[in-house]
Amino acid sequence: MIGRRVVAQAQNALKVQARNSSSGLNFALSPEQEELRTTVRKFVQEEVIPVAGHYDKTMEYPWEVVKKLHTMGLLNTEIPAAYGGLELDMVSNCIIAEELGYGCTGIATAAVANGLAEAPLIIAANDDVKKRFLGRMADAPIMAAYAVTEPIAGSDVAGIKTKCEKKGDEYVINGSKMWITNGGVADWFFVLARSDPDPKVSAGKAFTAFAVDANTPGIHVGKKEINMGQRCSDTRGITFEDVRVPAANMVGAHGEGFKVAMKTFDKTRPLVAAQATGLLARCLDVATKYSLERKAFGTEIANHQAVQFILADMAMNLEMCKLMTYKSALEVELGRPGSYFASVAKCFSSDMVNQAATNCVQVFGGAGFNTEYPAEKLMRDAKIFQIYEGTSQVQRMVIARQLLARVKQNGCY
Ligand SMILES: Cc1cc2nc3c(=O)[nH]c(=O)nc-3n(C[C@H](O)[C@H](O)[C@H](O)COP(=O)(O)OP(=O)(O)OC[C@H]3O[C@@H](n4cnc5c(N)ncnc54)[C@H](O)[C@@H]3O)c2cc1C
């Protein structure tokens, strides 16, 4: 329970920090956040790193780790206090995601995906939906899933075909979702469906979102997908066949679902960036340690300048990832519209962790290509960061759209 105490103390730490900063800039974490980092780091060393290889090989869902995270108070930390959660600030949530990402991004994704399902409810659901769906998360280590992507559309969310029709005080949902993290273990889903069949109606008015109990008749969960990396994370297709959902389960107003689903990413992309940053730090540590042990041409490879430059690039990019990740978290915490910084952080960290993971394999040479050494798992795990929660191309579209609008309006960025 030490984690629960520490994370509770970390609440409001940001505001205190902002008041104490005399220079206007303060990159230091509060003592509570430092303690939180130490707690999670210890947990990761003792409970995540030793089992990460096992879960990668077996592809088993990491239930034992998830249960321990829940006991420590390190799962679902963003849920508001009014619904039994810790209501932790975004910076603290990023600390948890970064440290878990250092240990194993497969396990981290399994845990952090709960936040992706919970965020739209926190943003837009009424009190009753929050009580019923968020309230249950505090009591037990149960999982949730964000079900938006479909076989036919991922980047183009407005192109999804799952539909919902209002019948009395219920909606009937039909359609298929794809690549849903936690799909096979979820207790409930956040679901986006088209409520207006008229293709001329804009996305902002054509979709409605729901919280849906996973045991509702008509929900069929597909097989666990076998992915390149993060293999213990549970990714599935979910089919909805005449699934009757009470209208009372709507998340936000009828027709507002698309906006709710998109706003969610402002809160969750910093957490994805944090996981990628954690993985980058792991690549740097693993590659640097190996370079100090492995000899070539009569000396440790760390003494070869070409190897040093690879490590220096990783170190520079790690520092930049940390800055952007925590800046994006702070923007959200301070209530500023966050999509620009969230996309900058998510895109940069995702691209840089892929560069670092490839170079980590390079530093290991032949051993980097082998499953007995850590580098190849890190490289397999890294790739997904450029794909889920919006591809790197989609992030650049978000960034460019806002950049162009600002320059048109103000004449500069
Ligand atoms: C392991 C995993 C877990 C996931 N978890 C979830 C989840 O929990 N919930 C959920 O809803 N979804 C989830 N997804 C889905 C994920 O968000 C999508 O895969 C992603 O958004 C990309 O969509 P897509 O696969 O349909 O690719 P597409 O949209 O078909 O894109 C294919 C390629 O084209 C590029 N592209 C597309 N449009 C443009 C454009 N206009 N300009 C430039 N390039 C473009 C893309 O960047 C990409 O490189 C997950 C996916 C994976 C693989």
Tab-separated table of C-alpha atoms and ligand atoms in Angstrom, residues 116 146-149 153-156 178-181 227 235 384 387-391 393-394 397, ligand 1:
chain	number	residue	atom	x	y	z
A	116	LEU	CA	-7.476	5.029	-22.507
A	146	TYR	CA	-11.289	1.604	-25.813
A	147	ALA	CA	-13.064	0.148	-28.849
A	148	VAL	CA	-12.924	2.582	-31.765
A	149	THR	CA	-10.715	1.180	-34.579
A	153	ALA	CA	-10.733	2.276	-40.621
A	154	GLY	CA	-8.076	3.219	-38.100
A	155	SER	CA	-6.463	6.567	-38.896
A	156	ASP	CA	-9.678	7.790	-40.528
A	178	MET	CA	-10.328	-4.400	-34.515
A	179	TRP	CA	-7.013	-4.203	-32.660
A	180	ILE	CA	-8.640	-3.548	-29.302
A	181	THR	CA	-6.113	-3.601	-26.432
A	227	ASN	CA	1.755	-9.305	-32.604
A	235	THR	CA	-5.226	-7.303	-28.738
A	384	ILE	CA	3.894	-0.121	-32.097
A	387	ILE	CA	1.127	3.043	-34.885
A	388	TYR	CA	-1.317	2.962	-31.957
A	389	GLU	CA	-3.153	6.007	-30.581
A	390	GLY	CA	-2.587	7.637	-33.970
A	391	THR	CA	0.275	6.835	-36.319
A	393	GLN	CA	1.792	10.417	-39.866
A	394	VAL	CA	-1.467	11.269	-38.083
A	397	MET	CA	-1.184	15.993	-39.519
B	1	LIG	C1	-1.220	-3.584	-30.945
B	1	LIG	C2	-2.295	-2.594	-31.285
B	1	LIG	C3	-3.112	-2.103	-30.277
B	1	LIG	C4	-4.136	-1.214	-30.581
B	1	LIG	N1	-5.014	-0.813	-29.591
B	1	LIG	C5	-6.136	-0.124	-29.935
B	1	LIG	C6	-7.167	0.126	-28.964
B	1	LIG	O1	-7.051	-0.223	-27.774
B	1	LIG	N2	-8.292	0.754	-29.361
B	1	LIG	C7	-8.478	1.170	-30.651
B	1	LIG	O2	-9.534	1.721	-30.939
B	1	LIG	N3	-7.513	0.961	-31.593
B	1	LIG	C8	-6.358	0.318	-31.259
B	1	LIG	N4	-5.394	0.067	-32.215
B	1	LIG	C9	-5.582	0.545	-33.560
B	1	LIG	C10	-4.608	1.644	-33.969
B	1	LIG	O3	-4.962	2.848	-33.321
B	1	LIG	C11	-4.637	1.741	-35.488
B	1	LIG	O4	-4.003	0.588	-35.980
B	1	LIG	C12	-3.968	2.985	-36.001
B	1	LIG	O5	-4.720	4.124	-35.666
B	1	LIG	C13	-3.772	2.943	-37.530
B	1	LIG	O6	-4.925	2.578	-38.178
B	1	LIG	P1	-4.893	1.406	-39.280
B	1	LIG	O7	-4.225	0.227	-38.672
B	1	LIG	O8	-6.259	1.219	-39.794
B	1	LIG	O9	-3.955	1.960	-40.414
B	1	LIG	P2	-4.433	2.869	-41.638
B	1	LIG	O10	-5.292	3.968	-41.154
B	1	LIG	O11	-4.963	1.976	-42.699
B	1	LIG	O12	-3.039	3.490	-42.110
B	1	LIG	C14	-2.089	2.723	-42.859
B	1	LIG	C15	-0.900	3.636	-43.133
B	1	LIG	O13	-1.321	4.771	-43.907
B	1	LIG	C16	-0.972	5.973	-43.232
B	1	LIG	N5	-2.007	6.980	-43.458
B	1	LIG	C17	-3.348	6.830	-43.351
B	1	LIG	N6	-3.964	7.978	-43.641
B	1	LIG	C18	-3.003	8.889	-43.924
B	1	LIG	C19	-2.999	10.270	-44.291
B	1	LIG	N7	-4.129	10.968	-44.423
B	1	LIG	N8	-1.812	10.871	-44.528
B	1	LIG	C20	-0.652	10.182	-44.389
B	1	LIG	N9	-0.589	8.879	-44.053
B	1	LIG	C21	-1.751	8.242	-43.815
B	1	LIG	C22	-0.862	5.594	-41.771
B	1	LIG	O14	-0.053	6.517	-41.055
B	1	LIG	C23	-0.263	4.207	-41.863
B	1	LIG	O15	1.113	4.318	-42.034
B	1	LIG	C24	-4.319	-0.778	-31.914
B	1	LIG	C25	-3.469	-1.251	-32.929
B	1	LIG	C26	-2.491	-2.156	-32.622
B	1	LIG	C27	-1.644	-2.703	-33.752
